[in-house]
Short mmCIF file of the N, C-alpha and C atoms (twelve columns), coordinates in Angstrom:
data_MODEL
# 
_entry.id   MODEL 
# 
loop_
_atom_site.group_PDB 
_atom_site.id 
_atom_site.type_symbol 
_atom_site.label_atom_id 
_atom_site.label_alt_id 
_atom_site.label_comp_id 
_atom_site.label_asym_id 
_atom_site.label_seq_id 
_atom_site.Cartn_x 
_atom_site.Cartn_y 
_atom_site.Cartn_z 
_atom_site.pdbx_PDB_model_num 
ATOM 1   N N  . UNK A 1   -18.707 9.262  77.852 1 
ATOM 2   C CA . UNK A 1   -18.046 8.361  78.766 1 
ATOM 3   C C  . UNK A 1   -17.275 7.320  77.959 1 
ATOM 4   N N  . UNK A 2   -15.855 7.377  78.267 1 
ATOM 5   C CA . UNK A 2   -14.837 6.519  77.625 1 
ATOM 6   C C  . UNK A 2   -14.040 5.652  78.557 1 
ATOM 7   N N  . UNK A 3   -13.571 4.703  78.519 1 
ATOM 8   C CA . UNK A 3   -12.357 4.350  78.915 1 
ATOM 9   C C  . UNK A 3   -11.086 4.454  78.179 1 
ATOM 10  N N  . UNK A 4   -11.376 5.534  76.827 1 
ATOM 11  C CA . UNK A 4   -10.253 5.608  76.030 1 
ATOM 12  C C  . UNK A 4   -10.369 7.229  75.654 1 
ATOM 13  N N  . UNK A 5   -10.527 7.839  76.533 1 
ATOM 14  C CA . UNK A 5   -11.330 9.599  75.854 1 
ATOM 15  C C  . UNK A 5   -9.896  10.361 75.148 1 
ATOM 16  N N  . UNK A 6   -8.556  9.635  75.325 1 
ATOM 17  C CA . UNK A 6   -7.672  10.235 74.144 1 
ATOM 18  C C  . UNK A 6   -7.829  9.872  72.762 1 
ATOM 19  N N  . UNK A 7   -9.081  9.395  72.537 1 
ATOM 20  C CA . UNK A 7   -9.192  8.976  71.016 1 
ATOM 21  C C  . UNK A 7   -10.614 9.452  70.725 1 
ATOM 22  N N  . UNK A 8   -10.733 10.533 71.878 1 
ATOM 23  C CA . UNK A 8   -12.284 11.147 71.168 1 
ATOM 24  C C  . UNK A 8   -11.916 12.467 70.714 1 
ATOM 25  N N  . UNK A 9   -12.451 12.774 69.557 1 
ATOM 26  C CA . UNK A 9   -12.890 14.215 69.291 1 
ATOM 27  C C  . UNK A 9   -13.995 14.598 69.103 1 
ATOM 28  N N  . UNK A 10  -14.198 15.929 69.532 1 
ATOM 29  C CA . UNK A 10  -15.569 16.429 69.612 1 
ATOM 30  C C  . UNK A 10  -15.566 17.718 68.892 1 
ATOM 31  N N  . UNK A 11  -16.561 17.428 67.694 1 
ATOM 32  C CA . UNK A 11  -16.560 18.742 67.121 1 
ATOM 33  C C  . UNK A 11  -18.117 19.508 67.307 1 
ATOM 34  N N  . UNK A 12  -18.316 20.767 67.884 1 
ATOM 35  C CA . UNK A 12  -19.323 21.392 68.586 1 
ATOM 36  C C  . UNK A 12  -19.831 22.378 67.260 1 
ATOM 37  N N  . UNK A 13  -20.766 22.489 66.725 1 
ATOM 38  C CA . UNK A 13  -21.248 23.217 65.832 1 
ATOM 39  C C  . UNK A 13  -22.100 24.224 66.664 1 
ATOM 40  N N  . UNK A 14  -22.393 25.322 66.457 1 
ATOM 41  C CA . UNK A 14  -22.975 26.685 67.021 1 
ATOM 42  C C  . UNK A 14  -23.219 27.183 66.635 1 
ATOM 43  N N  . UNK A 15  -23.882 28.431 66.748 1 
ATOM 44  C CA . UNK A 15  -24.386 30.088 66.257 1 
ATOM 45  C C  . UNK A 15  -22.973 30.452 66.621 1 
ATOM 46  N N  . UNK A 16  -22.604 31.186 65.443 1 
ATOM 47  C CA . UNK A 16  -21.124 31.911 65.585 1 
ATOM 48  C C  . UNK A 16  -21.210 32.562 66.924 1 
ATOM 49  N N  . UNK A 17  -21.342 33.684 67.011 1 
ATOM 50  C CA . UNK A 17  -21.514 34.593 68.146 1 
ATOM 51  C C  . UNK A 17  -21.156 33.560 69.462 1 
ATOM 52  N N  . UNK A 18  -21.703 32.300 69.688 1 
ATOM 53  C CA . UNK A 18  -21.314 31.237 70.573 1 
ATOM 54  C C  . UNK A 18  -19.784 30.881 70.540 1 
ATOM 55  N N  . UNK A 19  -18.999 30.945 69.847 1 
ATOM 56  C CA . UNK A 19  -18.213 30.187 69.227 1 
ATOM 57  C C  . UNK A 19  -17.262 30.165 70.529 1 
ATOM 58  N N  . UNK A 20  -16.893 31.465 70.938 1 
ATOM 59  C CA . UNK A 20  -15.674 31.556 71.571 1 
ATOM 60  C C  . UNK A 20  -15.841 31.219 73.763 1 
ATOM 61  N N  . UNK A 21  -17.676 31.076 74.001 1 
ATOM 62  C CA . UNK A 21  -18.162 30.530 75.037 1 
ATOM 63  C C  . UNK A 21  -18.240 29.173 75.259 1 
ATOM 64  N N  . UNK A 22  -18.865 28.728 73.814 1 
ATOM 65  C CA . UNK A 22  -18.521 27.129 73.765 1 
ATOM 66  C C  . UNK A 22  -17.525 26.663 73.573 1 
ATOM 67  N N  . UNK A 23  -16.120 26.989 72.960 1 
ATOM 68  C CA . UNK A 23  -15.003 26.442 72.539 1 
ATOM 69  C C  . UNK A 23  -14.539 26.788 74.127 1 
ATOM 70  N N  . UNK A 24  -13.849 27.332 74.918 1 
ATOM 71  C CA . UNK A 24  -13.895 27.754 76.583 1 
ATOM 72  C C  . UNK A 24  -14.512 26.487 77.729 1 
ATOM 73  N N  . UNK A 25  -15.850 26.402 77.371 1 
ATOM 74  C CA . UNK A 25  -16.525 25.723 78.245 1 
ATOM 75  C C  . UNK A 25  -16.134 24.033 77.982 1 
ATOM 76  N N  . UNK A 26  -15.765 23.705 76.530 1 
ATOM 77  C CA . UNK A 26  -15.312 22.417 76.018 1 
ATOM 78  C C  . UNK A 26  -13.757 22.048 76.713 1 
ATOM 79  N N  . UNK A 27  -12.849 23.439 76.529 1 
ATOM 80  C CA . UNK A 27  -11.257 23.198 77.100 1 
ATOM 81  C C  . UNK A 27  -11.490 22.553 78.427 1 
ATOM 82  N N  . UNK A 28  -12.659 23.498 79.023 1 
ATOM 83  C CA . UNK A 28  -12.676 22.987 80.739 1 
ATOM 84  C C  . UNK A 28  -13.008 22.423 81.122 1 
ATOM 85  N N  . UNK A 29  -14.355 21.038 80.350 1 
ATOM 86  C CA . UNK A 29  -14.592 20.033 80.890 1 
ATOM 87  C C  . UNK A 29  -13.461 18.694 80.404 1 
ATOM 88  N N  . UNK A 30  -12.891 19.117 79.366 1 
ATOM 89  C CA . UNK A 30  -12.274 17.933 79.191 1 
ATOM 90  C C  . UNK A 30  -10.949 17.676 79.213 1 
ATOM 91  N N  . UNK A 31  -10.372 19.088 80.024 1 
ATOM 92  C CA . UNK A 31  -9.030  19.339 80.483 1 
ATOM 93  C C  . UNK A 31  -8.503  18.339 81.203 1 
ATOM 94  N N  . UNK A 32  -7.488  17.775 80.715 1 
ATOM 95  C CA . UNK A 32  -6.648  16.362 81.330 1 
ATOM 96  C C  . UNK A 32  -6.840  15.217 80.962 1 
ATOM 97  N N  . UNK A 33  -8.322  15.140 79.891 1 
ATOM 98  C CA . UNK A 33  -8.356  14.005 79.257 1 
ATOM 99  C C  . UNK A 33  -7.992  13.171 78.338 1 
ATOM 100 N N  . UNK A 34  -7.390  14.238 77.319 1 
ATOM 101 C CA . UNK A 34  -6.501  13.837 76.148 1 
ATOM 102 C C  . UNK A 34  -7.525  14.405 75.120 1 
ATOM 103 N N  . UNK A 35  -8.984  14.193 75.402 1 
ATOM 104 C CA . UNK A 35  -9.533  14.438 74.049 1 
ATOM 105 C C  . UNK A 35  -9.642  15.853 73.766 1 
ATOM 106 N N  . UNK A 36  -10.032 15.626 72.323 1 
ATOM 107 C CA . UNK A 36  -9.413  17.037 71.621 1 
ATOM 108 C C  . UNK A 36  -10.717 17.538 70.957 1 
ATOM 109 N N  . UNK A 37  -11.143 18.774 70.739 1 
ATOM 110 C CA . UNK A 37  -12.199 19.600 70.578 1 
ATOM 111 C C  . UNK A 37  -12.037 20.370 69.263 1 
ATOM 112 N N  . UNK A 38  -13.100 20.688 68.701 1 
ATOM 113 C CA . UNK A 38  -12.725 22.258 67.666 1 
ATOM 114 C C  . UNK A 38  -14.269 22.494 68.090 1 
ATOM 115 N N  . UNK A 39  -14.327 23.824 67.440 1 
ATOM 116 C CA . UNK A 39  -16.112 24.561 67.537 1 
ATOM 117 C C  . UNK A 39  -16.279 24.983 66.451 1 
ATOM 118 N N  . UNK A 40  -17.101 24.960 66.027 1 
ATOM 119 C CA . UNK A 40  -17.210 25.788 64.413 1 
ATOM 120 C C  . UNK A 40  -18.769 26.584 64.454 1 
ATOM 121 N N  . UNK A 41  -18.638 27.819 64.458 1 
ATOM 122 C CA . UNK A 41  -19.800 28.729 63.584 1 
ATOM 123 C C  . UNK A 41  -20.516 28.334 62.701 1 
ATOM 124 N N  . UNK A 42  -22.212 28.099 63.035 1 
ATOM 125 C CA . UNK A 42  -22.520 27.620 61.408 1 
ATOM 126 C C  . UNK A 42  -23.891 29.274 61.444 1 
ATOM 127 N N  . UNK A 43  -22.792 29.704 59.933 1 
ATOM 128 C CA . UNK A 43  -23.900 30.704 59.739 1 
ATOM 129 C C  . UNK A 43  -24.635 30.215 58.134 1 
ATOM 130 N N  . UNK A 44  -26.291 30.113 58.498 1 
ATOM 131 C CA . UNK A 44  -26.914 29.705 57.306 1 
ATOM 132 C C  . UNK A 44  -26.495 30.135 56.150 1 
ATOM 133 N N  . UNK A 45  -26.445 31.300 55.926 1 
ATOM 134 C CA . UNK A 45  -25.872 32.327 54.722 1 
ATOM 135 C C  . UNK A 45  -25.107 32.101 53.999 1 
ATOM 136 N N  . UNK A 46  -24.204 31.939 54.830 1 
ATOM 137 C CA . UNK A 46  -22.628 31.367 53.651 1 
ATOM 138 C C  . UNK A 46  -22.699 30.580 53.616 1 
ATOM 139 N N  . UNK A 47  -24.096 28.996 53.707 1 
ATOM 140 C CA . UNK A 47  -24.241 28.577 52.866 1 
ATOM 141 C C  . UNK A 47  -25.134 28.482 52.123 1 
ATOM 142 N N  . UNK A 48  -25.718 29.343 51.542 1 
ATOM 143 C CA . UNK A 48  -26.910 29.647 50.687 1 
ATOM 144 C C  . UNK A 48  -25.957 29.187 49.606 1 
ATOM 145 N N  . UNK A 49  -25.022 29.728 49.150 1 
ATOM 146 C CA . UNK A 49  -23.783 29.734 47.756 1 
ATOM 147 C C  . UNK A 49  -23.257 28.492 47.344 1 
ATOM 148 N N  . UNK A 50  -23.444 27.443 48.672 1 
ATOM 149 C CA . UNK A 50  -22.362 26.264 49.032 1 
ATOM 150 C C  . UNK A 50  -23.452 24.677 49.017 1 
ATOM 151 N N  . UNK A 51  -24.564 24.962 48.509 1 
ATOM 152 C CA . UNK A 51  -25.491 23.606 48.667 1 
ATOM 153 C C  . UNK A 51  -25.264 22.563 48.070 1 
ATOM 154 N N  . UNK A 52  -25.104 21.429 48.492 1 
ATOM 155 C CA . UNK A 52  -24.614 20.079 47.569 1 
ATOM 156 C C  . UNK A 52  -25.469 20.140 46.513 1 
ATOM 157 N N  . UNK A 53  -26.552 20.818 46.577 1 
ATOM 158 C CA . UNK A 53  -27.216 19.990 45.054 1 
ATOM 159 C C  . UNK A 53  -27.145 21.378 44.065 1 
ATOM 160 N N  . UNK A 54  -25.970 22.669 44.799 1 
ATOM 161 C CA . UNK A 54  -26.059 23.670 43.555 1 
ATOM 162 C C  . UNK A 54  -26.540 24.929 44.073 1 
ATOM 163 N N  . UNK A 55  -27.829 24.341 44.040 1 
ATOM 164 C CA . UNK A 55  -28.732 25.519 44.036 1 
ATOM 165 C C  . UNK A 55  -28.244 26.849 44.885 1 
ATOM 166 N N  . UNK A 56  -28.831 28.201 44.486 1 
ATOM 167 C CA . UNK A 56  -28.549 29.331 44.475 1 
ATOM 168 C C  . UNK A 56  -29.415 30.012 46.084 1 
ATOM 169 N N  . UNK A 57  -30.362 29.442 46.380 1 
ATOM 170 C CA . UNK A 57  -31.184 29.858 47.417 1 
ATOM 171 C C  . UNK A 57  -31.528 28.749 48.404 1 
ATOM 172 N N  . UNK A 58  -30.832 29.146 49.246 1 
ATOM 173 C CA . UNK A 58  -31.545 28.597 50.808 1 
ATOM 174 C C  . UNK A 58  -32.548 29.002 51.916 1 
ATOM 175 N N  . UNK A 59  -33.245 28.458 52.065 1 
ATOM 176 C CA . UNK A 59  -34.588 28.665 53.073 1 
ATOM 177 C C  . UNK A 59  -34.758 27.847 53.793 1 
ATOM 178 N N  . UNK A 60  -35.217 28.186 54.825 1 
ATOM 179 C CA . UNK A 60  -35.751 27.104 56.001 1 
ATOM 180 C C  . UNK A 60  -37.258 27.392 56.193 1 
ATOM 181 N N  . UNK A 61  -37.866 26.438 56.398 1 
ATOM 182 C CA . UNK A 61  -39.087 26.495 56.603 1 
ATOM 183 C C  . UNK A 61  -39.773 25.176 57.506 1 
ATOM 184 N N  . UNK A 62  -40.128 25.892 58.787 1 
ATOM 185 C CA . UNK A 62  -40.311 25.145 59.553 1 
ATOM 186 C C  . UNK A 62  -41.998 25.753 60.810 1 
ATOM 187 N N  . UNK A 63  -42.026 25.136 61.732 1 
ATOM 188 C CA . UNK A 63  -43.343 26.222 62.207 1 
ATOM 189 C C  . UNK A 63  -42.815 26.229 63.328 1 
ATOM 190 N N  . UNK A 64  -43.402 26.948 63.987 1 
ATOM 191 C CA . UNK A 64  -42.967 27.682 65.423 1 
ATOM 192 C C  . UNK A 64  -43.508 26.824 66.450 1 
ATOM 193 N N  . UNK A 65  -43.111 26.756 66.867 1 
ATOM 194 C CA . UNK A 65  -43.816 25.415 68.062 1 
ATOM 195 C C  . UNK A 65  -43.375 26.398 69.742 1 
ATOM 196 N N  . UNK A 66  -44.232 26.523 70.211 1 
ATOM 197 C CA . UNK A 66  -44.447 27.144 71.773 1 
ATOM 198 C C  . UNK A 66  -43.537 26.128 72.945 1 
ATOM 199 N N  . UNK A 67  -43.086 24.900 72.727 1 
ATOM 200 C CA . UNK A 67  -42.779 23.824 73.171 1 
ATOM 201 C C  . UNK A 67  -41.172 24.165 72.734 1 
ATOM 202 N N  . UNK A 68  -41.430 23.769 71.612 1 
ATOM 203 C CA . UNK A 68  -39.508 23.574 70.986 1 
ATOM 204 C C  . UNK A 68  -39.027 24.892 70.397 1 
ATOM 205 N N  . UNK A 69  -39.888 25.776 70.416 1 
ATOM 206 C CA . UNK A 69  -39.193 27.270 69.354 1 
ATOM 207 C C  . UNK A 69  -39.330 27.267 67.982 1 
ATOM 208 N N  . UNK A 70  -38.222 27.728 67.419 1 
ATOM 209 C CA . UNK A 70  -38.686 28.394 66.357 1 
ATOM 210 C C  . UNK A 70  -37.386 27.288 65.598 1 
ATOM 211 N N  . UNK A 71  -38.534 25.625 64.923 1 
ATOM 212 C CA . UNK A 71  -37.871 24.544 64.078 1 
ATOM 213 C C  . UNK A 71  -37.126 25.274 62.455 1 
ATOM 214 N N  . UNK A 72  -37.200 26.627 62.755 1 
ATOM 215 C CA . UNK A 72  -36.661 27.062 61.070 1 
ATOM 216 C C  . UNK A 72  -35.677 27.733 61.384 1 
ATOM 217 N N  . UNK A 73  -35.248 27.524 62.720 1 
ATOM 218 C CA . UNK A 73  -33.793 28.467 62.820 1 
ATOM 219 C C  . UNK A 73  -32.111 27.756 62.461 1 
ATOM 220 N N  . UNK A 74  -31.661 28.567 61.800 1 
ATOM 221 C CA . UNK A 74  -30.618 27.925 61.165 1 
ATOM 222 C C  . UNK A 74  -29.359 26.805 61.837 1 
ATOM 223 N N  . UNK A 75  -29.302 27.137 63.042 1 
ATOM 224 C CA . UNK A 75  -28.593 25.750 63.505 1 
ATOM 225 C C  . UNK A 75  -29.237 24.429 63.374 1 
ATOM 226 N N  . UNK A 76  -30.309 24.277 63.943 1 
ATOM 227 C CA . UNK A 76  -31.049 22.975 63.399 1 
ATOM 228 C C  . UNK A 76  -30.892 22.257 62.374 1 
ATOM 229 N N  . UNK A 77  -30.370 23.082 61.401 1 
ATOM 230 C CA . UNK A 77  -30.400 22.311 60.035 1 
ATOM 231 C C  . UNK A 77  -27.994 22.315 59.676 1 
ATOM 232 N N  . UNK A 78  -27.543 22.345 60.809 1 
ATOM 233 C CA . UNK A 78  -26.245 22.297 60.491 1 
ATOM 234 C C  . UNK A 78  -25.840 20.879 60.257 1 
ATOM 235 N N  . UNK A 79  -26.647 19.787 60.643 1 
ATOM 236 C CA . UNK A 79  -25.787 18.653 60.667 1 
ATOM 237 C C  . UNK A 79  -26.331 17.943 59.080 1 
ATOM 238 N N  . UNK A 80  -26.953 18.581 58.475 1 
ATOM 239 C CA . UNK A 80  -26.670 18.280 57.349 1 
ATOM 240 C C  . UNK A 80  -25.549 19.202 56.357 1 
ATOM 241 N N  . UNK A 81  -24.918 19.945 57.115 1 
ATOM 242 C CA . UNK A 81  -23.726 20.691 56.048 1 
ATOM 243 C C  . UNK A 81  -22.819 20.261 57.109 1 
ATOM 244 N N  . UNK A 82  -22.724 18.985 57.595 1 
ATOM 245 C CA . UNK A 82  -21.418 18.760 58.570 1 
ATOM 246 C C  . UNK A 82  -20.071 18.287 57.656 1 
ATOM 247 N N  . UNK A 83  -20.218 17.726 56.649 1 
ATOM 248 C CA . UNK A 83  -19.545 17.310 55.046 1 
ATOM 249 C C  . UNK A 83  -18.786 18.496 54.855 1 
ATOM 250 N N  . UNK A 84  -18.956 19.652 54.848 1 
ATOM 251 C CA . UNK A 84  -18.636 20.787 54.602 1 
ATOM 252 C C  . UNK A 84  -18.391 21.623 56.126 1 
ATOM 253 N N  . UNK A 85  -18.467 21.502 57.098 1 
ATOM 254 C CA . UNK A 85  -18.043 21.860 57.971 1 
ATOM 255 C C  . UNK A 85  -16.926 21.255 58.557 1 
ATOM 256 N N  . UNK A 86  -17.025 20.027 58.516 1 
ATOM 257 C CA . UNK A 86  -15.802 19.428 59.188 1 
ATOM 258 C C  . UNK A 86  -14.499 19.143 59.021 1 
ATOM 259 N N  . UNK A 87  -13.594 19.099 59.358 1 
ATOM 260 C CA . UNK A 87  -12.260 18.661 58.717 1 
ATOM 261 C C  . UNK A 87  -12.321 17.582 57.420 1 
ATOM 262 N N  . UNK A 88  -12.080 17.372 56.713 1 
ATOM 263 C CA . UNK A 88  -11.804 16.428 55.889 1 
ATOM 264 C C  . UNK A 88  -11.309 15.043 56.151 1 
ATOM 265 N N  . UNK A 89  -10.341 14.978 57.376 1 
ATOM 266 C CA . UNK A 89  -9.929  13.812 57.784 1 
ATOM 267 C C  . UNK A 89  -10.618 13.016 58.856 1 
ATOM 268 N N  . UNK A 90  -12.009 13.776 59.091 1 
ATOM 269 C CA . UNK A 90  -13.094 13.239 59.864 1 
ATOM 270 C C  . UNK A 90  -13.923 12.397 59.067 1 
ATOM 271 N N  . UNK A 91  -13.280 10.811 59.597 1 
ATOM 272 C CA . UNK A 91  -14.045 9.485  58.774 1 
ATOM 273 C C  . UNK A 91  -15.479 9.157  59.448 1 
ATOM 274 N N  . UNK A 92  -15.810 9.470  60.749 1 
ATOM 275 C CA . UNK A 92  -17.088 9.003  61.199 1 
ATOM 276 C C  . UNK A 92  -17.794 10.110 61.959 1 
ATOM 277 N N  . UNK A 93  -19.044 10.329 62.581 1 
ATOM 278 C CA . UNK A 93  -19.715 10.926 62.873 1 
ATOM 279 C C  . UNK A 93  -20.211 10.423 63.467 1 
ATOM 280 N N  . UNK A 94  -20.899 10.838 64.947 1 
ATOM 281 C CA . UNK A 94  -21.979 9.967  65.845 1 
ATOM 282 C C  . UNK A 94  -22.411 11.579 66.225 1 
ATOM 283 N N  . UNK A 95  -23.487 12.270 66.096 1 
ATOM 284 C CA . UNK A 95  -24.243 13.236 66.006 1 
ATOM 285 C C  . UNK A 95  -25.248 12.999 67.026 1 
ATOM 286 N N  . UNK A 96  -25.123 13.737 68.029 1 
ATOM 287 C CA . UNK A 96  -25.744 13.837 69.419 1 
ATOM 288 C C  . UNK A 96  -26.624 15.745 69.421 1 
ATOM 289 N N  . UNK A 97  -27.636 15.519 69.391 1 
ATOM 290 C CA . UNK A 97  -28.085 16.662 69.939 1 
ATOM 291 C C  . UNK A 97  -27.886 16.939 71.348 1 
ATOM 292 N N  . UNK A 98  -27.940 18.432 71.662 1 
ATOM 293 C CA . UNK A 98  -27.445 19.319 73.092 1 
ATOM 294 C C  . UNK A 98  -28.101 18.321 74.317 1 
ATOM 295 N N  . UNK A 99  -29.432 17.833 73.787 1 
ATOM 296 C CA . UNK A 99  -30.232 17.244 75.063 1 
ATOM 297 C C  . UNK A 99  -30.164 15.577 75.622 1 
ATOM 298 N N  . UNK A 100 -29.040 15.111 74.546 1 
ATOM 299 C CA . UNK A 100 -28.485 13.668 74.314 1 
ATOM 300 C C  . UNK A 100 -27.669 13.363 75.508 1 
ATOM 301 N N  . UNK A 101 -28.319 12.657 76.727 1 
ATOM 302 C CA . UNK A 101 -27.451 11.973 77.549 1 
ATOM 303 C C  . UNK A 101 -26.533 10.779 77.130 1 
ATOM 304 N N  . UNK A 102 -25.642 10.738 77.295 1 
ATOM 305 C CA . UNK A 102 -24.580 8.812  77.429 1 
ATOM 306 C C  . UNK A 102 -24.116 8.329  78.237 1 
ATOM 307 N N  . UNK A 103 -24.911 7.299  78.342 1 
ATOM 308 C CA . UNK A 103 -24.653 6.711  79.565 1 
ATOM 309 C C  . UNK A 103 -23.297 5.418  78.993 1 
ATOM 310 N N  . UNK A 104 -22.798 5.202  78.082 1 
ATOM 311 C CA . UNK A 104 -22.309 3.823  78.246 1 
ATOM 312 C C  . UNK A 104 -21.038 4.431  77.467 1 
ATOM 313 N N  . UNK A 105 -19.733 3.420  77.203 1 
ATOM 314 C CA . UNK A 105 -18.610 3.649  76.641 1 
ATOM 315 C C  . UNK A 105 -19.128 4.128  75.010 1 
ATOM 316 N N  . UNK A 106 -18.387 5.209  74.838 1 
ATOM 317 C CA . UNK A 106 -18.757 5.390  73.320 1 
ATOM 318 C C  . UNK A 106 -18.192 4.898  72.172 1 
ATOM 319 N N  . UNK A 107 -16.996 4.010  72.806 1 
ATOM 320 C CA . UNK A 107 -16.249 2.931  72.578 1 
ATOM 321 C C  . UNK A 107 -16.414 2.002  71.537 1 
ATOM 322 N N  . UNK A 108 -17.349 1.367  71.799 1 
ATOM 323 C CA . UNK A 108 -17.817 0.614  70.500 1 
ATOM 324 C C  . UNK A 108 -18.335 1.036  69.190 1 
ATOM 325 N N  . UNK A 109 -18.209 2.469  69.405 1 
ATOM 326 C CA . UNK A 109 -18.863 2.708  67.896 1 
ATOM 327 C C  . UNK A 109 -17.806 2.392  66.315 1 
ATOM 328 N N  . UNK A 110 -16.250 2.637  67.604 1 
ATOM 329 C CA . UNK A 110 -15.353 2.421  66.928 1 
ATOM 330 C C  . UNK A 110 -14.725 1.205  66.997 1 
# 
């Protein structure tokens, strides 16, 4: 919620396979607003090769919880390769998980 939503962008990180349902479902809620969208695929794998600190092997390790699923599955851990996912000319970040309501102008962050 904006009173300025031509100065929002929203970048949607996903399970590839999502990419082209969520990028769709983003055009149509925010059609006429000005703000502008991308979606990006995050597949763990390609970045096993790509880790800030080097290293050669990536793993997740997390436990299965009956409640929340399965905490070792590779989207969970995308918003720490958002540096590397995102455009380059993306100066700030406000990182909302799927279940994140907003209620107020998002306005002030900027």
């Amino acid at each position: 919620s904006t009173r300025t939503p031509a100065r929002l962008r929203f970048h949607a990180v996903v399970d590839p396979p999502s990419v082209t349902a969520v990028d769709a479902s983003l055009a149509c809620v925010l059609k006429g607003t000005g703000a502008k969208h991308a979606v990006y695929g995050f597949d763990p794998a390609s970045f096993a090769h790509a880790t800030p600190s080097g290293q050669r092997n990536l793993t997740f390790r997390a436990p299965i919880n009956q409640r929340k699923g399965n905490l070792a599955a590779g989207p969970n851990f995308a918003r720490f390769y958002l540096p590397e996912l995102l455009p380059k000319d993306v100066e700030k970040v406000v990182y909302l998980d799927a279940d994140t309501v907003v209620k107020k102008d998002v306005a002030h962050f900027y």
